[in-house]
GROMACS .gro file of C-alpha atoms in nm:
model
  235
    1MET     CA    1   3.874  -7.446   2.688
    2LEU     CA    2   4.048  -7.526   3.010
    3VAL     CA    3   4.300  -7.233   3.073
    4ALA     CA    4   4.372  -7.278   3.448
    5ALA     CA    5   4.325  -7.537   3.747
    6ALA     CA    6   4.437  -7.519   4.113
    7VAL     CA    7   4.441  -7.840   4.306
    8CYS     CA    8   4.374  -7.800   4.669
    9PRO     CA    9   4.318  -8.047   4.960
   10CYS     CA   10   3.980  -7.994   5.145
   11PRO     CA   11   4.000  -8.071   5.518
   12PRO     CA   12   3.790  -7.822   5.706
   13LEU     CA   13   4.097  -7.791   5.936
   14LEU     CA   14   4.214  -7.529   5.653
   15VAL     CA   15   3.989  -7.300   5.804
   16PRO     CA   16   4.167  -7.154   6.119
   17GLU     CA   17   3.852  -7.104   6.308
   18VAL     CA   18   3.784  -7.468   6.267
   19ALA     CA   19   4.165  -7.598   6.352
   20THR     CA   20   4.189  -7.341   6.657
   21GLY     CA   21   4.489  -7.426   6.830
   22ALA     CA   22   4.625  -7.642   6.559
   23ALA     CA   23   4.584  -7.369   6.305
   24PRO     CA   24   4.971  -7.295   6.262
   25GLU     CA   25   5.041  -7.677   6.160
   26LEU     CA   26   4.881  -7.571   5.812
   27ASP     CA   27   4.993  -7.253   5.734
   28ALA     CA   28   5.222  -7.388   5.457
   29VAL     CA   29   4.900  -7.558   5.295
   30ARG     CA   30   4.693  -7.244   5.325
   31ALA     CA   31   4.971  -7.065   5.194
   32ALA     CA   32   5.013  -7.281   4.896
   33CYS     CA   33   4.639  -7.303   4.816
   34ALA     CA   34   4.628  -6.904   4.844
   35ASP     CA   35   4.907  -6.881   4.556
   36ALA     CA   36   4.724  -7.145   4.356
   37VAL     CA   37   4.410  -6.959   4.350
   38GLY     CA   38   4.562  -6.641   4.276
   39LEU     CA   39   4.719  -6.817   3.980
   40LEU     CA   40   4.344  -6.885   3.873
   41ALA     CA   41   4.258  -6.512   3.882
   42ALA     CA   42   4.595  -6.437   3.679
   43ALA     CA   43   4.452  -6.649   3.385
   44ARG     CA   44   4.152  -6.452   3.356
   45PRO     CA   45   3.868  -6.706   3.311
   46ASP     CA   46   3.529  -6.647   3.190
   47ARG     CA   47   3.392  -6.920   3.412
   48LEU     CA   48   3.511  -7.104   3.742
   49TYR     CA   49   3.405  -7.426   3.854
   50VAL     CA   50   3.471  -7.541   4.191
   51VAL     CA   51   3.475  -7.911   4.199
   52GLY     CA   52   3.504  -8.145   4.511
   53PRO     CA   53   3.381  -8.482   4.658
   54ALA     CA   54   3.020  -8.532   4.772
   55ALA     CA   55   2.832  -8.796   4.917
   56THR     CA   56   2.517  -8.945   4.764
   57GLY     CA   57   2.226  -8.694   4.767
   58ALA     CA   58   2.482  -8.412   4.809
   59ASP     CA   59   2.645  -8.434   4.460
   60GLY     CA   60   2.536  -8.247   4.168
   61VAL     CA   61   2.526  -7.859   4.067
   62PHE     CA   62   2.544  -7.589   4.316
   63PRO     CA   63   2.472  -7.242   4.163
   64ALA     CA   64   2.652  -6.928   4.270
   65GLY     CA   65   2.519  -6.797   4.568
   66THR     CA   66   2.503  -7.133   4.743
   67THR     CA   67   2.615  -7.120   5.097
   68GLY     CA   68   2.800  -7.338   5.299
   69SER     CA   69   2.864  -7.378   5.682
   70PHE     CA   70   3.111  -7.490   5.924
   71ALA     CA   71   2.894  -7.531   6.203
   72GLY     CA   72   2.886  -7.886   6.183
   73PHE     CA   73   3.260  -7.872   6.304
   74GLY     CA   74   3.169  -7.634   6.604
   75VAL     CA   75   3.226  -7.293   6.423
   76ASP     CA   76   2.966  -7.049   6.365
   77LEU     CA   77   3.095  -6.938   6.010
   78SER     CA   78   2.921  -6.958   5.676
   79VAL     CA   79   3.047  -6.869   5.326
   80ARG     CA   80   2.887  -6.799   4.982
   81LEU     CA   81   3.006  -6.963   4.650
   82GLY     CA   82   3.016  -6.635   4.437
   83ASP     CA   83   2.750  -6.400   4.399
   84GLY     CA   84   2.386  -6.488   4.346
   85PRO     CA   85   2.086  -6.598   4.526
   86ALA     CA   86   2.099  -6.872   4.767
   87GLY     CA   87   2.039  -7.202   4.662
   88ASP     CA   88   1.815  -7.490   4.783
   89ARG     CA   89   2.072  -7.691   4.918
   90ALA     CA   90   2.417  -7.628   5.131
   91LEU     CA   91   2.736  -7.686   5.016
   92PRO     CA   92   2.866  -8.021   5.084
   93ALA     CA   93   3.188  -7.955   5.337
   94PRO     CA   94   3.471  -7.988   5.048
   95LEU     CA   95   3.294  -7.723   4.850
   96THR     CA   96   3.279  -7.498   5.149
   97VAL     CA   97   3.636  -7.537   5.203
   98GLY     CA   98   3.662  -7.417   4.821
   99ALA     CA   99   3.432  -7.143   4.882
  100TRP     CA  100   3.620  -7.043   5.176
  101LEU     CA  101   3.945  -7.031   4.965
  102LEU     CA  102   3.771  -6.791   4.725
  103VAL     CA  103   3.625  -6.570   5.001
  104ARG     CA  104   3.978  -6.558   5.161
  105ALA     CA  105   4.117  -6.450   4.803
  106ARG     CA  106   3.834  -6.189   4.744
  107TRP     CA  107   3.766  -6.373   4.414
  108SER     CA  108   3.578  -6.159   4.203
  109GLY     CA  109   3.733  -6.275   3.842
  110ALA     CA  110   3.441  -6.473   3.699
  111PRO     CA  111   3.133  -6.613   3.784
  112VAL     CA  112   3.158  -6.928   3.994
  113GLU     CA  113   2.935  -7.259   3.997
  114GLY     CA  114   2.999  -7.566   4.216
  115LEU     CA  115   2.992  -7.934   4.145
  116GLY     CA  116   2.998  -8.217   4.394
  117VAL     CA  117   3.092  -8.528   4.240
  118GLY     CA  118   3.021  -8.891   4.392
  119GLU     CA  119   3.313  -9.071   4.500
  120GLU     CA  120   3.214  -9.389   4.313
  121THR     CA  121   3.200  -9.217   3.988
  122PRO     CA  122   3.377  -9.416   3.712
  123ALA     CA  123   3.699  -9.265   3.543
  124GLY     CA  124   3.525  -9.245   3.221
  125ALA     CA  125   3.200  -9.032   3.360
  126CYS     CA  126   3.475  -8.803   3.525
  127ALA     CA  127   3.655  -8.738   3.226
  128THR     CA  128   3.322  -8.685   3.047
  129THR     CA  129   3.199  -8.431   3.280
  130GLY     CA  130   3.532  -8.254   3.263
  131ARG     CA  131   3.508  -8.224   2.879
  132GLU     CA  132   3.163  -8.077   2.911
  133LEU     CA  133   3.303  -7.789   3.170
  134ALA     CA  134   3.594  -7.716   2.953
  135ALA     CA  135   3.360  -7.670   2.636
  136SER     CA  136   3.087  -7.451   2.848
  137ALA     CA  137   3.283  -7.115   2.794
  138GLU     CA  138   3.580  -6.974   2.580
  139ARG     CA  139   3.809  -6.964   2.914
  140VAL     CA  140   3.747  -7.175   3.198
  141ALA     CA  141   3.902  -7.238   3.531
  142LEU     CA  142   3.866  -7.545   3.766
  143LEU     CA  143   3.949  -7.517   4.144
  144VAL     CA  144   3.984  -7.880   4.215
  145MET     CA  145   3.925  -7.973   4.586
  146GLY     CA  146   4.013  -8.338   4.736
  147ASP     CA  147   4.266  -8.522   4.939
  148GLY     CA  148   4.527  -8.802   4.903
  149SER     CA  149   4.509  -9.129   5.073
  150ALA     CA  150   4.408  -9.120   5.457
  151CYS     CA  151   4.626  -9.415   5.542
  152ARG     CA  152   4.976  -9.289   5.572
  153THR     CA  153   5.031  -9.380   5.924
  154VAL     CA  154   4.910  -9.575   6.207
  155LYS     CA  155   4.712  -9.260   6.360
  156ALA     CA  156   4.549  -9.173   6.004
  157PRO     CA  157   4.197  -9.195   5.970
  158GLY     CA  158   4.214  -9.533   5.787
  159TYR     CA  159   4.512  -9.661   5.983
  160LEU     CA  160   4.834  -9.750   5.817
  161ASP     CA  161   4.828  -9.916   5.457
  162GLU     CA  162   5.144  -9.985   5.308
  163ARG     CA  163   4.973  -9.920   4.949
  164ALA     CA  164   4.919  -9.570   5.028
  165ALA     CA  165   5.273  -9.418   4.954
  166GLY     CA  166   5.275  -9.573   4.628
  167PHE     CA  167   4.938  -9.467   4.521
  168ASP     CA  168   5.015  -9.123   4.649
  169ALA     CA  169   5.329  -9.086   4.502
  170GLU     CA  170   5.192  -9.147   4.144
  171ALA     CA  171   4.891  -8.903   4.205
  172VAL     CA  172   5.145  -8.632   4.328
  173ARG     CA  173   5.365  -8.697   4.015
  174ALA     CA  174   5.060  -8.681   3.792
  175LEU     CA  175   4.912  -8.354   3.951
  176GLY     CA  176   5.247  -8.168   3.940
  177GLY     CA  177   5.284  -8.268   3.593
  178ALA     CA  178   4.975  -8.212   3.440
  179ASP     CA  179   4.945  -8.583   3.342
  180ALA     CA  180   4.603  -8.628   3.252
  181PRO     CA  181   4.627  -8.981   3.131
  182ALA     CA  182   4.786  -9.089   3.442
  183LEU     CA  183   4.533  -8.923   3.647
  184LEU     CA  184   4.274  -9.129   3.442
  185ALA     CA  185   4.442  -9.452   3.500
  186LEU     CA  186   4.440  -9.413   3.903
  187ASP     CA  187   4.279  -9.726   4.032
  188THR     CA  188   3.936  -9.647   4.133
  189GLY     CA  189   3.904  -9.931   4.378
  190LEU     CA  190   4.231  -9.882   4.550
  191ALA     CA  191   4.142  -9.515   4.596
  192ARG     CA  192   3.832  -9.628   4.769
  193GLU     CA  193   4.012  -9.859   5.009
  194LEU     CA  194   4.291  -9.579   5.084
  195LYS     CA  195   3.991  -9.316   5.137
  196VAL     CA  196   4.112  -9.112   4.867
  197SER     CA  197   3.870  -8.837   4.848
  198GLY     CA  198   4.032  -8.656   4.532
  199ARG     CA  199   4.011  -8.939   4.282
  200ALA     CA  200   3.708  -8.839   4.085
  201PRO     CA  201   3.770  -8.452   4.096
  202TRP     CA  202   4.111  -8.513   3.989
  203GLN     CA  203   3.967  -8.738   3.708
  204ILE     CA  204   3.746  -8.477   3.621
  205LEU     CA  205   4.026  -8.217   3.607
  206ALA     CA  206   4.213  -8.485   3.362
  207GLY     CA  207   3.911  -8.483   3.124
  208ALA     CA  208   3.869  -8.096   3.121
  209ALA     CA  209   4.237  -8.065   3.057
  210GLU     CA  210   4.238  -8.287   2.734
  211GLY     CA  211   4.402  -8.108   2.433
  212ALA     CA  212   4.448  -7.798   2.650
  213GLY     CA  213   4.834  -7.819   2.669
  214LEU     CA  214   4.848  -7.702   3.021
  215ASP     CA  215   5.185  -7.730   3.210
  216GLY     CA  216   5.160  -7.827   3.575
  217ARG     CA  217   5.336  -7.715   3.899
  218LEU     CA  218   5.372  -7.884   4.234
  219LEU     CA  219   5.314  -7.612   4.518
  220HIS     CA  220   5.299  -7.796   4.823
  221GLU     CA  221   5.280  -8.168   4.924
  222ASP     CA  222   5.258  -8.311   5.278
  223ASP     CA  223   5.072  -8.569   5.497
  224PRO     CA  224   4.992  -8.414   5.842
  225TYR     CA  225   4.734  -8.636   6.035
  226GLY     CA  226   4.826  -8.934   5.810
  227VAL     CA  227   4.626  -8.783   5.516
  228GLU     CA  228   4.801  -8.693   5.189
  229TYR     CA  229   4.776  -8.320   5.094
  230VAL     CA  230   4.857  -8.186   4.750
  231VAL     CA  231   4.862  -7.835   4.598
  232ALA     CA  232   4.926  -7.789   4.234
  233ALA     CA  233   4.854  -7.529   3.959
  234TRP     CA  234   4.797  -7.613   3.610
  235SER     CA  235   4.838  -7.316   3.350
   0.00000   0.00000   0.00000
């Protein structure tokens, strides 16, 4: 059963070495992510899954010990997802950021496994995957990586889309309130148009949370660089 979840954004800029001079701009997001991961540890799970968006070919399961690198962002920094032998594939960037959060928190609370989910995965399939994760151990926790829309301002990666504010407001409300049905109802097509990387991972969380009776808490919400970042904790 799912006993806890942390929802965090996944920009490589969360890593200070990647952000360099802009690092202080995301201090509040980093602090909130640290708090959310700390709440995962407090739940004393038997297993932790790090779930995040992945491109085709970079999705699927990533066993404990798989490494990820920030070399593609100009930084000679690698991180390992939990303890174990190195896997055959490198972690996709969102899971690499998740692994970095765990390393930063000195995670040792439970075995860790990564799951990259394709951004086109339908809501129903996401929910089914979430149920399977929740049923895999007596006490399961999720670290769910993903961003909201990337269309909040004219300088955003997706330029300004007037629909972004409404979509993000509903997603933030659902994530902060642990409203699984509302997350499953998020529009897949609109999420794609708004460049929402978190839609599929959030819907996996929704499936995992069915029947768990968890409460949610919004820890942080902001849209630096025109991209919606949300940090929430479910317990």
